[in-house]
PDB file of C-alpha atoms in Angstrom:
ATOM      1  CA  MET A 616      23.092   0.171   0.784  1.00  0.00           C
ATOM      2  CA  ARG A 617      22.167   1.959  -2.324  1.00  0.00           C
ATOM      3  CA  ILE A 618      18.317   1.393  -2.620  1.00  0.00           C
ATOM      4  CA  PHE A 619      15.795   2.364  -5.209  1.00  0.00           C
ATOM      5  CA  VAL A 620      12.817   3.673  -4.657  1.00  0.00           C
ATOM      6  CA  THR A 621      10.662   3.317  -7.279  1.00  0.00           C
ATOM      7  CA  GLY A 622       7.277   5.958  -5.658  1.00  0.00           C
ATOM      8  CA  ALA A 623       8.832   7.700  -4.068  1.00  0.00           C
ATOM      9  CA  SER A 624       7.299  10.742  -3.374  1.00  0.00           C
ATOM     10  CA  GLY A 625       4.098   8.774  -2.651  1.00  0.00           C
ATOM     11  CA  TRP A 626       2.176   8.406   0.142  1.00  0.00           C
ATOM     12  CA  ILE A 627       4.139   5.419   1.126  1.00  0.00           C
ATOM     13  CA  GLY A 628       7.383   6.384  -0.522  1.00  0.00           C
ATOM     14  CA  SER A 629       8.031   9.749   0.709  1.00  0.00           C
ATOM     15  CA  ALA A 630       7.511   7.619   4.068  1.00  0.00           C
ATOM     16  CA  VAL A 631       9.823   4.764   3.221  1.00  0.00           C
ATOM     17  CA  VAL A 632      12.988   7.068   1.748  1.00  0.00           C
ATOM     18  CA  PRO A 633      13.699   9.020   5.051  1.00  0.00           C
ATOM     19  CA  GLU A 634      13.601   5.008   7.094  1.00  0.00           C
ATOM     20  CA  LEU A 635      15.912   4.446   4.837  1.00  0.00           C
ATOM     21  CA  ILE A 636      17.538   7.420   4.972  1.00  0.00           C
ATOM     22  CA  GLU A 637      18.290   7.453   8.116  1.00  0.00           C
ATOM     23  CA  THR A 638      19.441   4.324   9.027  1.00  0.00           C
ATOM     24  CA  GLY A 639      22.284   4.165   6.680  1.00  0.00           C
ATOM     25  CA  HIS A 640      20.991   3.202   3.295  1.00  0.00           C
ATOM     26  CA  GLN A 641      21.315   5.487  -0.669  1.00  0.00           C
ATOM     27  CA  VAL A 642      18.605   6.220  -1.508  1.00  0.00           C
ATOM     28  CA  LEU A 643      17.627   6.221  -5.715  1.00  0.00           C
ATOM     29  CA  GLY A 644      14.308   8.101  -5.849  1.00  0.00           C
ATOM     30  CA  LEU A 645      12.167   7.657  -9.214  1.00  0.00           C
ATOM     31  CA  ALA A 646      10.905  11.253  -9.912  1.00  0.00           C
ATOM     32  CA  ARG A 647       7.998  11.871 -12.383  1.00  0.00           C
ATOM     33  CA  SER A 648       7.401  15.397 -12.347  1.00  0.00           C
ATOM     34  CA  ASP A 649       9.545  18.389 -11.164  1.00  0.00           C
ATOM     35  CA  ALA A 650       7.454  18.533  -7.752  1.00  0.00           C
ATOM     36  CA  SER A 651       8.932  15.058  -6.953  1.00  0.00           C
ATOM     37  CA  ALA A 652      12.052  15.505  -7.439  1.00  0.00           C
ATOM     38  CA  THR A 653      12.546  18.662  -5.622  1.00  0.00           C
ATOM     39  CA  ALA A 654      10.478  16.878  -2.687  1.00  0.00           C
ATOM     40  CA  LEU A 655      13.145  13.895  -2.600  1.00  0.00           C
ATOM     41  CA  GLY A 656      16.286  16.388  -3.126  1.00  0.00           C
ATOM     42  CA  THR A 657      15.342  17.681   0.004  1.00  0.00           C
ATOM     43  CA  ALA A 658      14.481  14.558   1.870  1.00  0.00           C
ATOM     44  CA  GLY A 659      18.195  13.845   0.943  1.00  0.00           C
ATOM     45  CA  ALA A 660      17.650  11.112  -1.986  1.00  0.00           C
ATOM     46  CA  GLU A 661      19.500  10.992  -5.261  1.00  0.00           C
ATOM     47  CA  VAL A 662      17.120  11.434  -8.410  1.00  0.00           C
ATOM     48  CA  VAL A 663      15.939   9.440 -11.132  1.00  0.00           C
ATOM     49  CA  ARG A 664      13.959  11.274 -13.539  1.00  0.00           C
ATOM     50  CA  GLY A 665      11.500   9.134 -15.197  1.00  0.00           C
ATOM     51  CA  THR A 666       7.945   6.910 -14.798  1.00  0.00           C
ATOM     52  CA  VAL A 667       7.506   3.390 -14.572  1.00  0.00           C
ATOM     53  CA  ASP A 668       6.771   4.000 -18.279  1.00  0.00           C
ATOM     54  CA  ASP A 669      10.554   3.755 -19.205  1.00  0.00           C
ATOM     55  CA  VAL A 670      11.875   0.430 -18.672  1.00  0.00           C
ATOM     56  CA  ASP A 671      15.411   2.106 -19.979  1.00  0.00           C
ATOM     57  CA  VAL A 672      15.642   4.053 -17.411  1.00  0.00           C
ATOM     58  CA  LEU A 673      13.519   0.896 -14.252  1.00  0.00           C
ATOM     59  CA  ARG A 674      16.713  -0.909 -15.993  1.00  0.00           C
ATOM     60  CA  ASP A 675      19.560   0.979 -15.825  1.00  0.00           C
ATOM     61  CA  ALA A 676      18.507   2.437 -12.124  1.00  0.00           C
ATOM     62  CA  ALA A 677      18.168  -1.242 -10.915  1.00  0.00           C
ATOM     63  CA  ALA A 678      21.368  -2.487 -12.118  1.00  0.00           C
ATOM     64  CA  ALA A 679      22.974   0.950 -10.856  1.00  0.00           C
ATOM     65  CA  SER A 680      21.300  -0.271  -6.818  1.00  0.00           C
ATOM     66  CA  ASP A 681      21.985  -2.685  -4.570  1.00  0.00           C
ATOM     67  CA  GLY A 682      18.057  -3.083  -4.195  1.00  0.00           C
ATOM     68  CA  VAL A 683      14.937  -1.548  -5.423  1.00  0.00           C
ATOM     69  CA  ILE A 684      12.215  -1.574  -3.805  1.00  0.00           C
ATOM     70  CA  HIS A 685       9.037  -0.814  -6.133  1.00  0.00           C
ATOM     71  CA  LEU A 686       6.281   1.352  -4.468  1.00  0.00           C
ATOM     72  CA  ALA A 687       5.297   2.814  -7.980  1.00  0.00           C
ATOM     73  CA  PHE A 688       1.780   1.666  -9.315  1.00  0.00           C
ATOM     74  CA  LYS A 689      -0.908   4.216 -12.004  1.00  0.00           C
ATOM     75  CA  HIS A 690      -2.678   4.192  -9.052  1.00  0.00           C
ATOM     76  CA  ASP A 691      -4.934   7.738 -11.256  1.00  0.00           C
ATOM     77  CA  ILE A 692      -5.303   5.518 -14.363  1.00  0.00           C
ATOM     78  CA  ALA A 693      -6.627   2.715 -11.554  1.00  0.00           C
ATOM     79  CA  PHE A 694      -9.259   4.153 -10.599  1.00  0.00           C
ATOM     80  CA  SER A 695     -10.264   5.960 -13.311  1.00  0.00           C
ATOM     81  CA  GLY A 696     -11.280   2.741 -14.637  1.00  0.00           C
ATOM     82  CA  ASP A 697      -8.385   0.891 -16.319  1.00  0.00           C
ATOM     83  CA  PHE A 698      -7.562  -1.256 -13.909  1.00  0.00           C
ATOM     84  CA  ARG A 699      -6.192  -3.729 -16.401  1.00  0.00           C
ATOM     85  CA  GLY A 700      -3.853  -0.934 -18.354  1.00  0.00           C
ATOM     86  CA  ALA A 701      -1.843  -0.074 -14.785  1.00  0.00           C
ATOM     87  CA  ALA A 702      -1.477  -3.421 -13.767  1.00  0.00           C
ATOM     88  CA  GLU A 703      -0.203  -4.228 -17.087  1.00  0.00           C
ATOM     89  CA  ALA A 704       1.899  -1.172 -16.996  1.00  0.00           C
ATOM     90  CA  ASP A 705       3.265  -2.321 -13.511  1.00  0.00           C
ATOM     91  CA  ARG A 706       4.354  -5.457 -15.438  1.00  0.00           C
ATOM     92  CA  ARG A 707       5.917  -4.335 -17.764  1.00  0.00           C
ATOM     93  CA  ALA A 708       8.076  -3.048 -14.956  1.00  0.00           C
ATOM     94  CA  VAL A 709       8.491  -6.318 -12.857  1.00  0.00           C
ATOM     95  CA  ASP A 710      10.096  -7.929 -15.935  1.00  0.00           C
ATOM     96  CA  ALA A 711      12.401  -4.954 -16.286  1.00  0.00           C
ATOM     97  CA  PHE A 712      13.441  -5.760 -13.521  1.00  0.00           C
ATOM     98  CA  GLY A 713      14.446  -8.855 -13.217  1.00  0.00           C
ATOM     99  CA  GLU A 714      16.311  -8.564 -16.232  1.00  0.00           C
ATOM    100  CA  ALA A 715      18.808  -5.747 -14.313  1.00  0.00           C
ATOM    101  CA  LEU A 716      18.482  -7.347 -11.197  1.00  0.00           C
ATOM    102  CA  ALA A 717      18.785 -11.213 -12.564  1.00  0.00           C
ATOM    103  CA  GLY A 718      22.094 -13.350 -10.652  1.00  0.00           C
ATOM    104  CA  THR A 719      22.750 -10.750  -8.550  1.00  0.00           C
ATOM    105  CA  ASP A 720      21.681 -11.998  -5.575  1.00  0.00           C
ATOM    106  CA  ARG A 721      20.385  -8.366  -4.706  1.00  0.00           C
ATOM    107  CA  PRO A 722      16.213  -8.109  -2.943  1.00  0.00           C
ATOM    108  CA  PHE A 723      13.344  -6.958  -5.384  1.00  0.00           C
ATOM    109  CA  VAL A 724      10.502  -5.808  -2.662  1.00  0.00           C
ATOM    110  CA  LEU A 725       7.081  -4.686  -4.281  1.00  0.00           C
ATOM    111  CA  ALA A 726       4.714  -3.434  -2.817  1.00  0.00           C
ATOM    112  CA  SER A 727       0.928  -5.084  -3.768  1.00  0.00           C
ATOM    113  CA  GLY A 728      -2.109  -5.889  -2.456  1.00  0.00           C
ATOM    114  CA  VAL A 729      -3.973  -7.986   0.533  1.00  0.00           C
ATOM    115  CA  ALA A 730      -7.649  -7.378   0.404  1.00  0.00           C
ATOM    116  CA  GLY A 731      -9.721 -10.022  -1.123  1.00  0.00           C
ATOM    117  CA  LEU A 732      -7.263 -12.272  -0.522  1.00  0.00           C
ATOM    118  CA  THR A 733      -9.392 -14.811   1.547  1.00  0.00           C
ATOM    119  CA  PRO A 734     -12.997 -13.523   2.180  1.00  0.00           C
ATOM    120  CA  GLY A 735     -14.469 -14.238   5.135  1.00  0.00           C
ATOM    121  CA  ARG A 736     -11.527 -15.911   6.966  1.00  0.00           C
ATOM    122  CA  VAL A 737      -7.869 -15.119   7.947  1.00  0.00           C
ATOM    123  CA  ALA A 738      -5.398 -14.597   5.490  1.00  0.00           C
ATOM    124  CA  THR A 739      -1.635 -15.686   6.385  1.00  0.00           C
ATOM    125  CA  GLU A 740       1.038 -14.734   3.995  1.00  0.00           C
ATOM    126  CA  ARG A 741       1.021 -18.836   2.599  1.00  0.00           C
ATOM    127  CA  ASP A 742      -2.396 -18.146   1.300  1.00  0.00           C
ATOM    128  CA  MET A 743      -1.609 -17.464  -2.616  1.00  0.00           C
ATOM    129  CA  PRO A 744      -4.406 -15.771  -4.610  1.00  0.00           C
ATOM    130  CA  THR A 745      -6.088 -17.445  -7.866  1.00  0.00           C
ATOM    131  CA  SER A 746      -6.076 -15.775 -11.109  1.00  0.00           C
ATOM    132  CA  ASP A 747      -9.277 -15.618 -13.131  1.00  0.00           C
ATOM    133  CA  GLY A 748      -8.800 -13.201 -15.561  1.00  0.00           C
ATOM    134  CA  SER A 749      -9.999 -10.223 -14.075  1.00  0.00           C
ATOM    135  CA  PRO A 750      -7.993  -6.869 -14.061  1.00  0.00           C
ATOM    136  CA  VAL A 751      -7.521  -6.714 -10.192  1.00  0.00           C
ATOM    137  CA  SER A 752      -6.014 -10.420 -10.795  1.00  0.00           C
ATOM    138  CA  ILE A 753      -3.654  -9.359 -13.189  1.00  0.00           C
ATOM    139  CA  ARG A 754      -1.422  -7.675 -10.794  1.00  0.00           C
ATOM    140  CA  ALA A 755      -1.102 -11.143  -8.225  1.00  0.00           C
ATOM    141  CA  VAL A 756       0.181 -12.777 -11.317  1.00  0.00           C
ATOM    142  CA  THR A 757       2.888  -9.526 -11.405  1.00  0.00           C
ATOM    143  CA  ALA A 758       3.456 -10.728  -7.376  1.00  0.00           C
ATOM    144  CA  GLN A 759       3.517 -14.581  -8.431  1.00  0.00           C
ATOM    145  CA  GLU A 760       6.279 -13.313 -10.173  1.00  0.00           C
ATOM    146  CA  VAL A 761       8.093 -11.673  -7.992  1.00  0.00           C
ATOM    147  CA  LEU A 762       7.949 -14.448  -5.823  1.00  0.00           C
ATOM    148  CA  GLY A 763       9.506 -16.581  -8.777  1.00  0.00           C
ATOM    149  CA  PHE A 764      12.789 -13.961  -9.216  1.00  0.00           C
ATOM    150  CA  ALA A 765      14.377 -16.217  -6.334  1.00  0.00           C
ATOM    151  CA  ALA A 766      14.921 -18.854  -8.547  1.00  0.00           C
ATOM    152  CA  ARG A 767      17.340 -16.539 -10.475  1.00  0.00           C
ATOM    153  CA  GLY A 768      18.820 -15.493  -8.414  1.00  0.00           C
ATOM    154  CA  ILE A 769      17.015 -12.306  -6.991  1.00  0.00           C
ATOM    155  CA  ARG A 770      16.528 -12.008  -2.931  1.00  0.00           C
ATOM    156  CA  SER A 771      12.600 -10.997  -3.846  1.00  0.00           C
ATOM    157  CA  SER A 772      10.047 -10.539  -1.318  1.00  0.00           C
ATOM    158  CA  VAL A 773       6.033  -9.326  -1.583  1.00  0.00           C
ATOM    159  CA  ILE A 774       4.476  -7.111   1.029  1.00  0.00           C
ATOM    160  CA  ARG A 775       1.131  -7.566   0.433  1.00  0.00           C
ATOM    161  CA  LEU A 776      -0.158  -4.117   2.052  1.00  0.00           C
ATOM    162  CA  SER A 777      -3.216  -3.188   4.103  1.00  0.00           C
ATOM    163  CA  PRO A 778      -6.054  -1.518   1.494  1.00  0.00           C
ATOM    164  CA  THR A 779      -5.568   1.290   4.059  1.00  0.00           C
ATOM    165  CA  CYS A 780      -2.472   2.868   4.957  1.00  0.00           C
ATOM    166  CA  HIS A 781      -3.380   5.353   7.276  1.00  0.00           C
ATOM    167  CA  GLY A 782      -2.308   8.538   9.008  1.00  0.00           C
ATOM    168  CA  GLU A 783      -1.694  12.441   8.660  1.00  0.00           C
ATOM    169  CA  GLY A 784      -1.412  13.653   5.140  1.00  0.00           C
ATOM    170  CA  ASP A 785      -3.723  10.719   3.782  1.00  0.00           C
ATOM    171  CA  ASN A 786      -5.374  11.023   0.539  1.00  0.00           C
ATOM    172  CA  GLY A 787      -6.610   6.749   0.900  1.00  0.00           C
ATOM    173  CA  PHE A 788      -9.914   5.691   1.376  1.00  0.00           C
ATOM    174  CA  MET A 789     -10.247   6.590   5.278  1.00  0.00           C
ATOM    175  CA  ALA A 790     -10.099  10.529   4.018  1.00  0.00           C
ATOM    176  CA  MET A 791     -12.991   9.608   1.458  1.00  0.00           C
ATOM    177  CA  LEU A 792     -15.102   8.449   3.484  1.00  0.00           C
ATOM    178  CA  VAL A 793     -14.603  11.295   5.289  1.00  0.00           C
ATOM    179  CA  ALA A 794     -15.415  13.509   2.164  1.00  0.00           C
ATOM    180  CA  LEU A 795     -18.586  10.652   1.618  1.00  0.00           C
ATOM    181  CA  ALA A 796     -20.663  11.349   4.782  1.00  0.00           C
ATOM    182  CA  ARG A 797     -19.081  15.715   4.782  1.00  0.00           C
ATOM    183  CA  ALA A 798     -20.908  15.676   0.947  1.00  0.00           C
ATOM    184  CA  LYS A 799     -24.250  13.046   2.178  1.00  0.00           C
ATOM    185  CA  GLY A 800     -24.374  14.511   5.475  1.00  0.00           C
ATOM    186  CA  VAL A 801     -24.012  10.558   6.776  1.00  0.00           C
ATOM    187  CA  SER A 802     -21.225   8.325   7.781  1.00  0.00           C
ATOM    188  CA  GLY A 803     -23.035   4.179   6.041  1.00  0.00           C
ATOM    189  CA  TYR A 804     -21.955   1.446   6.683  1.00  0.00           C
ATOM    190  CA  ILE A 805     -22.693  -1.496   4.436  1.00  0.00           C
ATOM    191  CA  GLY A 806     -25.892  -3.660   5.606  1.00  0.00           C
ATOM    192  CA  ASP A 807     -24.426  -4.845   9.686  1.00  0.00           C
ATOM    193  CA  GLY A 808     -20.536  -3.670   8.993  1.00  0.00           C
ATOM    194  CA  ALA A 809     -19.081  -6.169  10.369  1.00  0.00           C
ATOM    195  CA  ASN A 810     -16.595  -6.701   8.007  1.00  0.00           C
ATOM    196  CA  ARG A 811     -13.194  -5.972   8.922  1.00  0.00           C
ATOM    197  CA  TRP A 812     -10.621  -4.501   6.850  1.00  0.00           C
ATOM    198  CA  PRO A 813      -6.320  -4.764   8.218  1.00  0.00           C
ATOM    199  CA  ALA A 814      -4.839  -1.691   8.614  1.00  0.00           C
ATOM    200  CA  VAL A 815      -1.358   0.420   9.084  1.00  0.00           C
ATOM    201  CA  HIS A 816       0.083   3.339   9.902  1.00  0.00           C
ATOM    202  CA  ARG A 817       1.876   4.145   7.036  1.00  0.00           C
ATOM    203  CA  LEU A 818       5.156   4.570   9.395  1.00  0.00           C
ATOM    204  CA  ASP A 819       4.542   0.705  10.527  1.00  0.00           C
ATOM    205  CA  ALA A 820       4.544  -0.085   6.655  1.00  0.00           C
ATOM    206  CA  ALA A 821       7.700   2.381   5.524  1.00  0.00           C
ATOM    207  CA  HIS A 822       9.767   0.085   8.957  1.00  0.00           C
ATOM    208  CA  LEU A 823       8.424  -2.798   7.336  1.00  0.00           C
ATOM    209  CA  PHE A 824       9.421  -1.881   3.795  1.00  0.00           C
ATOM    210  CA  ARG A 825      13.123  -1.159   5.205  1.00  0.00           C
ATOM    211  CA  LEU A 826      13.618  -4.630   6.945  1.00  0.00           C
ATOM    212  CA  ALA A 827      12.596  -6.373   3.669  1.00  0.00           C
ATOM    213  CA  VAL A 828      15.311  -4.850   1.855  1.00  0.00           C
ATOM    214  CA  GLU A 829      17.377  -5.584   3.998  1.00  0.00           C
ATOM    215  CA  ARG A 830      16.474  -8.836   5.293  1.00  0.00           C
ATOM    216  CA  ALA A 831      13.625 -10.476   4.289  1.00  0.00           C
ATOM    217  CA  PRO A 832      15.191 -14.400   2.276  1.00  0.00           C
ATOM    218  CA  ALA A 833      14.268 -14.833  -1.115  1.00  0.00           C
ATOM    219  CA  GLY A 834      10.748 -15.439  -2.598  1.00  0.00           C
ATOM    220  CA  SER A 835       9.196 -14.007   1.058  1.00  0.00           C
ATOM    221  CA  VAL A 836       5.583 -12.700   0.862  1.00  0.00           C
ATOM    222  CA  LEU A 837       4.830 -10.531   4.483  1.00  0.00           C
ATOM    223  CA  HIS A 838       2.043  -9.119   5.224  1.00  0.00           C
ATOM    224  CA  GLY A 839       1.917  -4.727   6.383  1.00  0.00           C
ATOM    225  CA  ALA A 840      -1.257  -5.155   7.845  1.00  0.00           C
ATOM    226  CA  ALA A 841      -0.947  -4.137  11.996  1.00  0.00           C
ATOM    227  CA  GLU A 842      -4.210  -4.662  12.606  1.00  0.00           C
ATOM    228  CA  GLU A 843      -5.664  -8.421  11.792  1.00  0.00           C
ATOM    229  CA  GLY A 844      -8.960  -6.407  11.269  1.00  0.00           C
ATOM    230  CA  VAL A 845     -11.120  -3.813  11.591  1.00  0.00           C
ATOM    231  CA  ALA A 846     -15.008  -3.257  11.858  1.00  0.00           C
ATOM    232  CA  ILE A 847     -16.132  -0.928   9.167  1.00  0.00           C
ATOM    233  CA  ARG A 848     -19.453   0.066  10.869  1.00  0.00           C
ATOM    234  CA  ASP A 849     -16.626   1.266  13.950  1.00  0.00           C
ATOM    235  CA  VAL A 850     -14.666   3.571  11.338  1.00  0.00           C
ATOM    236  CA  ALA A 851     -18.125   5.233  10.341  1.00  0.00           C
ATOM    237  CA  GLU A 852     -19.289   4.855  14.014  1.00  0.00           C
ATOM    238  CA  VAL A 853     -16.100   7.584  14.654  1.00  0.00           C
ATOM    239  CA  ILE A 854     -16.365   9.699  11.262  1.00  0.00           C
ATOM    240  CA  GLY A 855     -20.222  10.266  12.269  1.00  0.00           C
ATOM    241  CA  ARG A 856     -18.478  11.222  15.630  1.00  0.00           C
ATOM    242  CA  HIS A 857     -16.150  13.435  14.006  1.00  0.00           C
ATOM    243  CA  LEU A 858     -18.608  15.106  11.526  1.00  0.00           C
ATOM    244  CA  ASP A 859     -20.981  14.838  14.708  1.00  0.00           C
ATOM    245  CA  VAL A 860     -23.733  13.478  11.545  1.00  0.00           C
ATOM    246  CA  PRO A 861     -25.717  10.009  11.925  1.00  0.00           C
ATOM    247  CA  VAL A 862     -23.964   6.314  11.658  1.00  0.00           C
ATOM    248  CA  VAL A 863     -26.255   4.786   9.773  1.00  0.00           C
ATOM    249  CA  SER A 864     -26.902   1.606   7.374  1.00  0.00           C
ATOM    250  CA  VAL A 865     -26.782   1.016   4.117  1.00  0.00           C
ATOM    251  CA  ALA A 866     -28.594  -1.684   2.298  1.00  0.00           C
ATOM    252  CA  PRO A 867     -26.486  -3.383   0.009  1.00  0.00           C
ATOM    253  CA  GLU A 868     -28.368  -2.723  -2.426  1.00  0.00           C
ATOM    254  CA  ALA A 869     -28.221   1.236  -2.236  1.00  0.00           C
ATOM    255  CA  ALA A 870     -24.529   1.127  -1.679  1.00  0.00           C
ATOM    256  CA  ALA A 871     -23.233   1.416  -5.556  1.00  0.00           C
ATOM    257  CA  GLU A 872     -25.277   4.919  -5.435  1.00  0.00           C
ATOM    258  CA  HIS A 873     -24.507   5.505  -2.137  1.00  0.00           C
ATOM    259  CA  PHE A 874     -20.802   4.839  -2.176  1.00  0.00           C
ATOM    260  CA  GLY A 875     -20.080   4.747  -5.784  1.00  0.00           C
ATOM    261  CA  TRP A 876     -17.262   2.954  -6.256  1.00  0.00           C
ATOM    262  CA  LEU A 877     -15.907   3.008  -3.777  1.00  0.00           C
ATOM    263  CA  ALA A 878     -19.077   0.365  -2.615  1.00  0.00           C
ATOM    264  CA  GLY A 879     -17.037  -2.662  -4.747  1.00  0.00           C
ATOM    265  CA  PHE A 880     -14.099  -1.982  -1.310  1.00  0.00           C
ATOM    266  CA  LEU A 881     -16.358  -1.048   1.729  1.00  0.00           C
ATOM    267  CA  GLY A 882     -18.354  -4.186   1.953  1.00  0.00           C
ATOM    268  CA  LEU A 883     -15.185  -7.241   1.661  1.00  0.00           C
ATOM    269  CA  ASP A 884     -14.416  -8.510   4.328  1.00  0.00           C
ATOM    270  CA  ALA A 885     -10.831  -9.264   4.169  1.00  0.00           C
ATOM    271  CA  PRO A 886      -8.802  -9.811   8.103  1.00  0.00           C
ATOM    272  CA  VAL A 887      -5.477 -10.216   7.961  1.00  0.00           C
ATOM    273  CA  SER A 888      -2.849 -11.851  10.426  1.00  0.00           C
ATOM    274  CA  SER A 889       1.102 -10.368  10.099  1.00  0.00           C
ATOM    275  CA  THR A 890       2.207 -13.378  12.475  1.00  0.00           C
ATOM    276  CA  LEU A 891       4.324 -14.607   9.647  1.00  0.00           C
ATOM    277  CA  THR A 892       5.879 -11.579   9.010  1.00  0.00           C
ATOM    278  CA  ARG A 893       5.922 -10.742  12.414  1.00  0.00           C
ATOM    279  CA  ASP A 894       8.393 -14.183  13.308  1.00  0.00           C
ATOM    280  CA  LEU A 895      10.963 -13.650  10.916  1.00  0.00           C
ATOM    281  CA  LEU A 896      11.979  -9.882  10.707  1.00  0.00           C
ATOM    282  CA  ALA A 897      10.670  -9.124  14.791  1.00  0.00           C
ATOM    283  CA  TRP A 898       9.074  -6.273  13.128  1.00  0.00           C
ATOM    284  CA  GLU A 899       6.821  -5.111  15.524  1.00  0.00           C
ATOM    285  CA  PRO A 900       3.978  -1.419  14.919  1.00  0.00           C
ATOM    286  CA  ALA A 901       5.021   1.011  16.933  1.00  0.00           C
ATOM    287  CA  HIS A 902       1.879   3.785  15.823  1.00  0.00           C
ATOM    288  CA  PRO A 903      -1.574   4.190  16.486  1.00  0.00           C
ATOM    289  CA  ALA A 904      -4.641   1.943  15.725  1.00  0.00           C
ATOM    290  CA  LEU A 905      -6.571   3.193  12.288  1.00  0.00           C
ATOM    291  CA  LEU A 906      -9.637   3.984  15.376  1.00  0.00           C
ATOM    292  CA  GLU A 907      -6.845   6.274  17.724  1.00  0.00           C
ATOM    293  CA  ASP A 908      -5.386   7.708  15.067  1.00  0.00           C
ATOM    294  CA  LEU A 909      -9.165   8.490  13.636  1.00  0.00           C
ATOM    295  CA  ASP A 910      -9.631  10.260  16.564  1.00  0.00           C
ATOM    296  CA  LYS A 911      -6.752  11.997  16.499  1.00  0.00           C
ATOM    297  CA  GLY A 912      -8.210  14.658  14.255  1.00  0.00           C
ATOM    298  CA  HIS A 913      -6.289  14.953  10.895  1.00  0.00           C
ATOM    299  CA  TYR A 914      -8.871  13.663   8.698  1.00  0.00           C
ATOM    300  CA  PHE A 915     -11.720  16.135   9.345  1.00  0.00           C
ATOM    301  CA  ARG A 916      -9.643  19.503   9.373  1.00  0.00           C
ATOM    302  CA  THR A 917     -10.521  21.359   7.031  1.00  0.00           C
ATOM    303  CA  PRO A 918      -8.994  24.589   4.720  1.00  0.00           C
ATOM    304  CA  ALA A 919      -8.910  27.814   6.496  1.00  0.00           C
ATOM    305  CA  SER A 920     -12.011  30.335   4.932  1.00  0.00           C
ATOM    306  CA  GLY A 921      -9.812  31.609   1.874  1.00  0.00           C
ATOM    307  CA  VAL A 922      -7.254  29.136   1.753  1.00  0.00           C
TER     308      VAL A 922
END
């Protein structure tokens, strides 16, 4: 298959691209910079220059492909306070893909999130988010639109990813917690730290995206969660041990001051099942679990002096 991938040089995309190429697929990768274009070319992908705002570029690349994996999201503006702007740009991109693929029966795979889906209980692929008009719910509504593409002759699926897709080179939540613990001199968790996060290694996530584009049925909801839920206190303890700093509980009312914007995510209890996904696609995560990956030490390396 000839597959168009947005976010192709990003954290997940840079694992998806070789996963696809090594299994015989051709890849067109969206690149918004010279560095991204070079990385994609080196990986063996054909480069499509543009951004998620270039809807004509997206539409044309999708029309020229046998399928699309949409990983790009404007995380830079989302995490700097404009989540609504990022979500609305994502919706426009999805609309363009829908126009290009309608009536073709080609696959379209969307990356979404699972955090906060059913707070306090294990979420399954059958659970659907509710829309409350908030910026975060805009992204959930976009995912629902993609599932509806099945009625328009598109083999659409949505992969709801764990909040942490870990692995060597990660600059996401786990790396942020390590940096915060190093800066504060303590490794913290909120309250009793019993709240749980699902987790998946990025290479296992990449494998799931390939399986989805190859054979997920139209309208499928898939969960990219290798682990149902890892207690945040356990994460803090591994970080504390590696940095040789105390592991402490932070009172909920002090969480925003200690963790900053991370507090809103770190306090989530968001366990997730992926049983239906595994059964549907024979997906079997094979890479290290979160605590094992943290214990490998790569999250705690610091640049040599002068580098």
